[in-house]
Short mmCIF file of C-alpha atoms (C1' of nucleotides) in Angstrom, two decimals:
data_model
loop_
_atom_site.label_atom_id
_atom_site.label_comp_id
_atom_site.label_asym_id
_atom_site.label_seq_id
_atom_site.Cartn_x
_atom_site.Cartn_y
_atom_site.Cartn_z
CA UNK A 263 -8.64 14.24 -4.44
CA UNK A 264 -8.97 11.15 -6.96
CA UNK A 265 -10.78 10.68 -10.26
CA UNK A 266 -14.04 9.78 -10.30
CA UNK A 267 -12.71 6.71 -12.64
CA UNK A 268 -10.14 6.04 -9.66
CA UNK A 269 -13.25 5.89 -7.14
CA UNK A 270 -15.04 3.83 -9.36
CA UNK A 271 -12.32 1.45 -9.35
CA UNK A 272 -11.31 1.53 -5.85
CA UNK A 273 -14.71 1.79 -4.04
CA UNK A 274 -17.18 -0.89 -4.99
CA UNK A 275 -19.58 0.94 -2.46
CA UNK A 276 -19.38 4.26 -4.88
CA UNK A 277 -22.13 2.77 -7.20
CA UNK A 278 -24.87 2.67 -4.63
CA UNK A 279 -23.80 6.63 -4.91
CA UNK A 280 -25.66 9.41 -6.53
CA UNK A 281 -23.43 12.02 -8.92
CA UNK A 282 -23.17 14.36 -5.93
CA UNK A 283 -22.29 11.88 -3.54
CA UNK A 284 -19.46 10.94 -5.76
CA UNK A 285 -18.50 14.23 -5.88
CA UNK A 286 -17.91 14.73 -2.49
CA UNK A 287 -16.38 11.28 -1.76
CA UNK A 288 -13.67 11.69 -4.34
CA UNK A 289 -13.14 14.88 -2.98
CA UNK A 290 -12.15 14.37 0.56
CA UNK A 291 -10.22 10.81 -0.57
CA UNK A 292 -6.39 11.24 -1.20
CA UNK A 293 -3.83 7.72 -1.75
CA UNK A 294 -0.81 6.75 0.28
CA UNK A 295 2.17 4.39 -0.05
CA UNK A 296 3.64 1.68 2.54
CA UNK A 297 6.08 -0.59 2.04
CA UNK A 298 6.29 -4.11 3.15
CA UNK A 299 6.37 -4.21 7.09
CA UNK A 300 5.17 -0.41 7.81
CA UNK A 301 2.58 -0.03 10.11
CA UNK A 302 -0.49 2.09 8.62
CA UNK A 303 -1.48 2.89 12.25
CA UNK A 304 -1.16 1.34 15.62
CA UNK A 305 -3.03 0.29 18.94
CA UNK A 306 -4.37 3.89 20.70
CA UNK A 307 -2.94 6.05 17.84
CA UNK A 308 -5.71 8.46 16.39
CA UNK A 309 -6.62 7.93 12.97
CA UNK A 310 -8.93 10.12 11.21
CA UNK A 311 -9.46 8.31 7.98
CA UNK A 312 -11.73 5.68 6.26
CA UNK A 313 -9.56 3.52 4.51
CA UNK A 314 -9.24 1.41 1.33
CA UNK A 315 -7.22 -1.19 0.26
CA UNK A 316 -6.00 0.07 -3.89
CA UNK A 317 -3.54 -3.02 -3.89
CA UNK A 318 -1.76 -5.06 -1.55
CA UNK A 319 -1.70 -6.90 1.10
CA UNK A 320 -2.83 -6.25 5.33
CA UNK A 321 -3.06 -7.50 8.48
CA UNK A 322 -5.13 -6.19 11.25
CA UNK A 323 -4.74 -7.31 14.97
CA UNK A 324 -3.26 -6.21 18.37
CA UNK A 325 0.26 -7.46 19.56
CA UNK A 326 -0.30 -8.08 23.28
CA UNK A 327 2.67 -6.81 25.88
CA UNK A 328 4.71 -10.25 25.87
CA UNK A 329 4.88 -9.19 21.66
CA UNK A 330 2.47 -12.05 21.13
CA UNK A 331 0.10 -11.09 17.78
CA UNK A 332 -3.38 -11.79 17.40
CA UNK A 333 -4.34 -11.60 14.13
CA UNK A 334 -8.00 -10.47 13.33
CA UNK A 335 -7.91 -10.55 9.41
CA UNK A 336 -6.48 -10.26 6.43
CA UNK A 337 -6.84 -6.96 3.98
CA UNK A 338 -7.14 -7.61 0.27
CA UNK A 339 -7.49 -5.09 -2.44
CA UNK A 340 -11.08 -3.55 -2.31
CA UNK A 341 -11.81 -4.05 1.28
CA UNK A 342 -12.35 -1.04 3.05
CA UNK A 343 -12.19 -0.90 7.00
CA UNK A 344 -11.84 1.47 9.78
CA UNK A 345 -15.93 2.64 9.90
CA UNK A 346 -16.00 1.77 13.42
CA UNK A 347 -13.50 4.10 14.90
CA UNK A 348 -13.80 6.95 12.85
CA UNK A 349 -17.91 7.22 13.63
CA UNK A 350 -17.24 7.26 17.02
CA UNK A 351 -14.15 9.26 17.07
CA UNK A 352 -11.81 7.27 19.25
CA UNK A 353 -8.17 6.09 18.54
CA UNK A 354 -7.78 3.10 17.08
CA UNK A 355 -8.49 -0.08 18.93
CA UNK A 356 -6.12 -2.96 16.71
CA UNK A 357 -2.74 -2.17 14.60
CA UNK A 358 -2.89 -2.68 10.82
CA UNK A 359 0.30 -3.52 9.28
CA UNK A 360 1.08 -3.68 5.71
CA UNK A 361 2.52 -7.22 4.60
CA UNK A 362 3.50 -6.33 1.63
CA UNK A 363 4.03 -2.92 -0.41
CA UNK A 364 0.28 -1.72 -0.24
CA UNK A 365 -1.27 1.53 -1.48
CA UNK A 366 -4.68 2.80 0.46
CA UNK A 367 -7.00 5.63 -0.65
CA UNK A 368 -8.22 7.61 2.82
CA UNK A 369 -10.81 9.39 2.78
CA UNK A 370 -11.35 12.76 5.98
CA UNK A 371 -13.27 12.06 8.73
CA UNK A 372 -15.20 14.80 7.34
CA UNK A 373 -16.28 13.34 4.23
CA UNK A 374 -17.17 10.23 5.93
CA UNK A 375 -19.49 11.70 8.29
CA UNK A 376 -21.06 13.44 5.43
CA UNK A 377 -21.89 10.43 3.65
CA UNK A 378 -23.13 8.86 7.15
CA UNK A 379 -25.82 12.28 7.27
CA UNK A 380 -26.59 12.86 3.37
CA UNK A 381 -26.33 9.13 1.38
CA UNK A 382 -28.84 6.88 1.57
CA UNK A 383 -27.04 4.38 -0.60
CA UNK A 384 -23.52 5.23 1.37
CA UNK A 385 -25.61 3.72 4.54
CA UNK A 386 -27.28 0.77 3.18
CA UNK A 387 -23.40 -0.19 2.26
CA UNK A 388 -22.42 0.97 5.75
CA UNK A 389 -24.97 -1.91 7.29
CA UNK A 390 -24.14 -4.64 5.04
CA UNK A 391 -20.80 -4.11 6.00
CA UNK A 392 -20.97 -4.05 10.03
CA UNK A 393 -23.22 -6.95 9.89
CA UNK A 394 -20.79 -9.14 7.84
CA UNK A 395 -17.60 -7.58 10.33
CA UNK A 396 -19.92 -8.93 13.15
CA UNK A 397 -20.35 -12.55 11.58
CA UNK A 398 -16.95 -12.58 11.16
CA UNK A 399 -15.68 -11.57 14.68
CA UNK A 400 -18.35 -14.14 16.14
CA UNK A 401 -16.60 -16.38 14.16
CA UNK A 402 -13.44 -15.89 15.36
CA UNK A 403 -14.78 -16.79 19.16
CA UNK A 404 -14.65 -20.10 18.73
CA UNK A 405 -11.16 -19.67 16.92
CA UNK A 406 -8.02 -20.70 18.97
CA UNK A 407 -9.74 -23.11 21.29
CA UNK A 408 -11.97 -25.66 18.99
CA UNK A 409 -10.31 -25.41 16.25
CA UNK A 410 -7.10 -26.86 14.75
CA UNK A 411 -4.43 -25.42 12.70
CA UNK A 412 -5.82 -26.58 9.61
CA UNK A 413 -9.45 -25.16 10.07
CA UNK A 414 -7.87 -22.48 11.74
CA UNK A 415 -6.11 -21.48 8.05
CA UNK A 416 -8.96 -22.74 6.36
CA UNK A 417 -10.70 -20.13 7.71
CA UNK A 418 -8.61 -16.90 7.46
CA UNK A 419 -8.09 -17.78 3.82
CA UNK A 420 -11.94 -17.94 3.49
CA UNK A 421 -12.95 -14.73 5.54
CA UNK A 422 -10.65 -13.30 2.68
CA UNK A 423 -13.13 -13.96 0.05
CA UNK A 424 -16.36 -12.66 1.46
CA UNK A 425 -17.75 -10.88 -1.11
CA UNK A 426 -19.13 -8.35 0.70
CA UNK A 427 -16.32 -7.30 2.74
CA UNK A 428 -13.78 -7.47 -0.12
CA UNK A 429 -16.03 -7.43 -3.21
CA UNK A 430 -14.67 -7.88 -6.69
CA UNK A 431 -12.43 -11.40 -5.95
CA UNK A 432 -11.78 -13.85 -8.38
CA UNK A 433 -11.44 -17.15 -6.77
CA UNK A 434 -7.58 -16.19 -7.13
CA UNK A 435 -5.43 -14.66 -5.08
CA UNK A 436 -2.19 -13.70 -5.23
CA UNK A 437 -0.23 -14.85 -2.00
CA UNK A 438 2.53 -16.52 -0.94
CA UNK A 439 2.22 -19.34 1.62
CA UNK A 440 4.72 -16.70 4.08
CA UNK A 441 1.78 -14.17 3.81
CA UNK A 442 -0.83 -16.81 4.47
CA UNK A 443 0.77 -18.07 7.89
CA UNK A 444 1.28 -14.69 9.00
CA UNK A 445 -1.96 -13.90 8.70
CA UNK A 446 -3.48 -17.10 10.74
CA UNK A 447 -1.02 -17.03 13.04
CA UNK A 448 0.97 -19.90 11.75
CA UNK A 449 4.56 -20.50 10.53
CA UNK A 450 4.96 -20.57 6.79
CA UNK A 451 6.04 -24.79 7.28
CA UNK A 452 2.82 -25.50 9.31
CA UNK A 453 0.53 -23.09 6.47
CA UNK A 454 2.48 -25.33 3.72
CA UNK A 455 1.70 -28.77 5.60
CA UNK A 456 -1.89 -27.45 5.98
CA UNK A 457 -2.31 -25.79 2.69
CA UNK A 458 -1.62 -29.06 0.85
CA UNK A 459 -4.07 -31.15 3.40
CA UNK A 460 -6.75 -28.57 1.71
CA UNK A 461 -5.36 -29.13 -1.13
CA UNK A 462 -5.40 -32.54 -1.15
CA UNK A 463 -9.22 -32.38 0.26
CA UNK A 464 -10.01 -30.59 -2.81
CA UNK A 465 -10.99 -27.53 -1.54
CA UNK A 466 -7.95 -25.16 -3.22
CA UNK A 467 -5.50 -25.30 -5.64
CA UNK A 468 -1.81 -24.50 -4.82
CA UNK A 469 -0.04 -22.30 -7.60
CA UNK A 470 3.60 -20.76 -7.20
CA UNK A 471 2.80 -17.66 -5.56
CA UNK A 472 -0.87 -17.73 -5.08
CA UNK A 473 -3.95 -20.05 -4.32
CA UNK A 474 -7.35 -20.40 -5.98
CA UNK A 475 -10.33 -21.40 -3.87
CA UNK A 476 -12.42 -24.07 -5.53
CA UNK A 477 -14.61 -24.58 -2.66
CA UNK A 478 -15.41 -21.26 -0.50
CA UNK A 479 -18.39 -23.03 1.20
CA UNK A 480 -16.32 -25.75 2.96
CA UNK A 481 -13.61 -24.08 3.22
CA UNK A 482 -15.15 -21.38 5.16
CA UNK A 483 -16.80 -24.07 7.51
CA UNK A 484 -14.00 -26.66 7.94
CA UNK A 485 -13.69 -28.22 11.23
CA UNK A 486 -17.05 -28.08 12.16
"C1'" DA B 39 17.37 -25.39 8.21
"C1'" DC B 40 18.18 -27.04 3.69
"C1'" DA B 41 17.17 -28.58 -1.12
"C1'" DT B 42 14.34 -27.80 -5.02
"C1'" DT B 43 11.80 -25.26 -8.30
"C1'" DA B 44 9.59 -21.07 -10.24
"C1'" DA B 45 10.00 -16.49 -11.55
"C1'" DA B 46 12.36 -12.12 -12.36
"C1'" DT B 47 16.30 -9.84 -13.94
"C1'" DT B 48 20.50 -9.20 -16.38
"C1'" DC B 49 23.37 -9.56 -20.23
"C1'" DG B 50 25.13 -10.47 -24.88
"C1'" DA B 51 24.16 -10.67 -29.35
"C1'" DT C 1391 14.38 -7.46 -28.69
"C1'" DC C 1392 15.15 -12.36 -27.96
"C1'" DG C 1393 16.70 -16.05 -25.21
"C1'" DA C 1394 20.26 -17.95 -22.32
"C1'" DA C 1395 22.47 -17.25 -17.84
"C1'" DT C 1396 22.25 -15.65 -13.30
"C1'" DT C 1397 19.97 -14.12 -9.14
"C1'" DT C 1398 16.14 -13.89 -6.14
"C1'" DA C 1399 11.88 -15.60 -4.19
"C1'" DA C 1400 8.68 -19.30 -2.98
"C1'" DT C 1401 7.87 -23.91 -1.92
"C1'" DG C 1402 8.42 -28.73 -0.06
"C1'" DT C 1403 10.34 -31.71 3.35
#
DNA sequence: ACATTAAATTCGA
DNA sequence: TCGAATTTAATGT
């Protein structure tokens, strides 16, 4: 059980709520602690909670028997993910792992299904955010073979500021160049090499520790 | 893999 | 509590 301040803060989605609503959502949502490198669930495992990103940093994607990853996306503070196999109440079909130390609110399958049956403004929220998960995984068809490494980056840096998906962004972001490659699928020296090519293109600015995007529009179709 | 630079932490007054 | 010194983390090549 969290505040209703704490949902306020944590769940951009809470303000399409009414009081009741609220009520019941910060009810059946408790927070949990990883540290760096945990996994927050794997591949198969049953998972019975609607998560949120409080702070920190994620990955989501499957490691494939040879140990090869395949990384989906990134999960920045405010993003909230998970819908998908907790309606249909099936084990979890990707492994999220925490890149950094992260802290997630989880909210019972319970609650969420309540919300699905009772809130109107819980399911307009719920729509939005399939249809933007959709544009995003047709995006990532074309990934791997047309694209390069540097629109390959480009774009898992810019699927990290959709505002729907993760609402709330500034245009900075605290990351280190390390987190970046892990999360396209790149070492950290080919994500620097690249990183300063966008740089240099004008569509970012480098800062020790972090980036801010100065152009999300091109950024999020480079390469094409 | 190594050299450089930025940031965080410790330590002494 | 301030700033210099040291250690740790991130970046560039």
């Amino acid at each position: 059980m969290i505040s209703a301040d704490q949902l306020k803060r944590i769940a951009a989605w809470s303000c399409e709520l009414n009081e009741r609503e609220i009520e019941f959502a910060r009810a059946g949502i408790v927070e949990r602690s990883y540290s760096a490198d945990e996994f927050i669930f794997m591949r198969g495992e049953r998972f019975d909670f609607w998560t949120g990103m409080v702070s920190g940093l994620a990955r989501m994607g499957i490691v494939s028997r040879g140990g090869k990853e395949t990384s989906f996306t990134g999960l920045t503070t405010g993003s909230w993910f998970g819908e998908g196999s907790v309606l249909k109440n099936e084990p979890r079909r990707y492994d999220v792992v925490a890149l950094r130390d992260t802290r997630l609110a989880l909210m019972d399958r319970s609650t969420f299904i309540w919300l699905f049956e009772n809130s109107v403004g819980f399911n307009r929220f719920l729509v939005r955010q399939l249809n933007e998960r959709l544009g995003q995984f047709i995006g990532l068809l074309e990934y791997g073979r047309t694209l390069d490494v540097t629109a390959r980056l480009a774009r898992s840096i810019a699927a990290l500021f959709n505002p729907i998906l993760y609402p709330g962004l500034t245009p900075h972001l605290q990351i280190t160049q390390e987190e970046i490659g892990a999360l396209s699928g790149i070492s950290r020296q080919n994500a620097n090499r690249c990183l300063n090519q966008l740089q240099q293109e004008g569509l970012l600015r480098l800062e020790y520790g972090g980036v801010t995007i100065l152009d999300l529009d091109r950024l999020r179709h480079y390469g094409e």
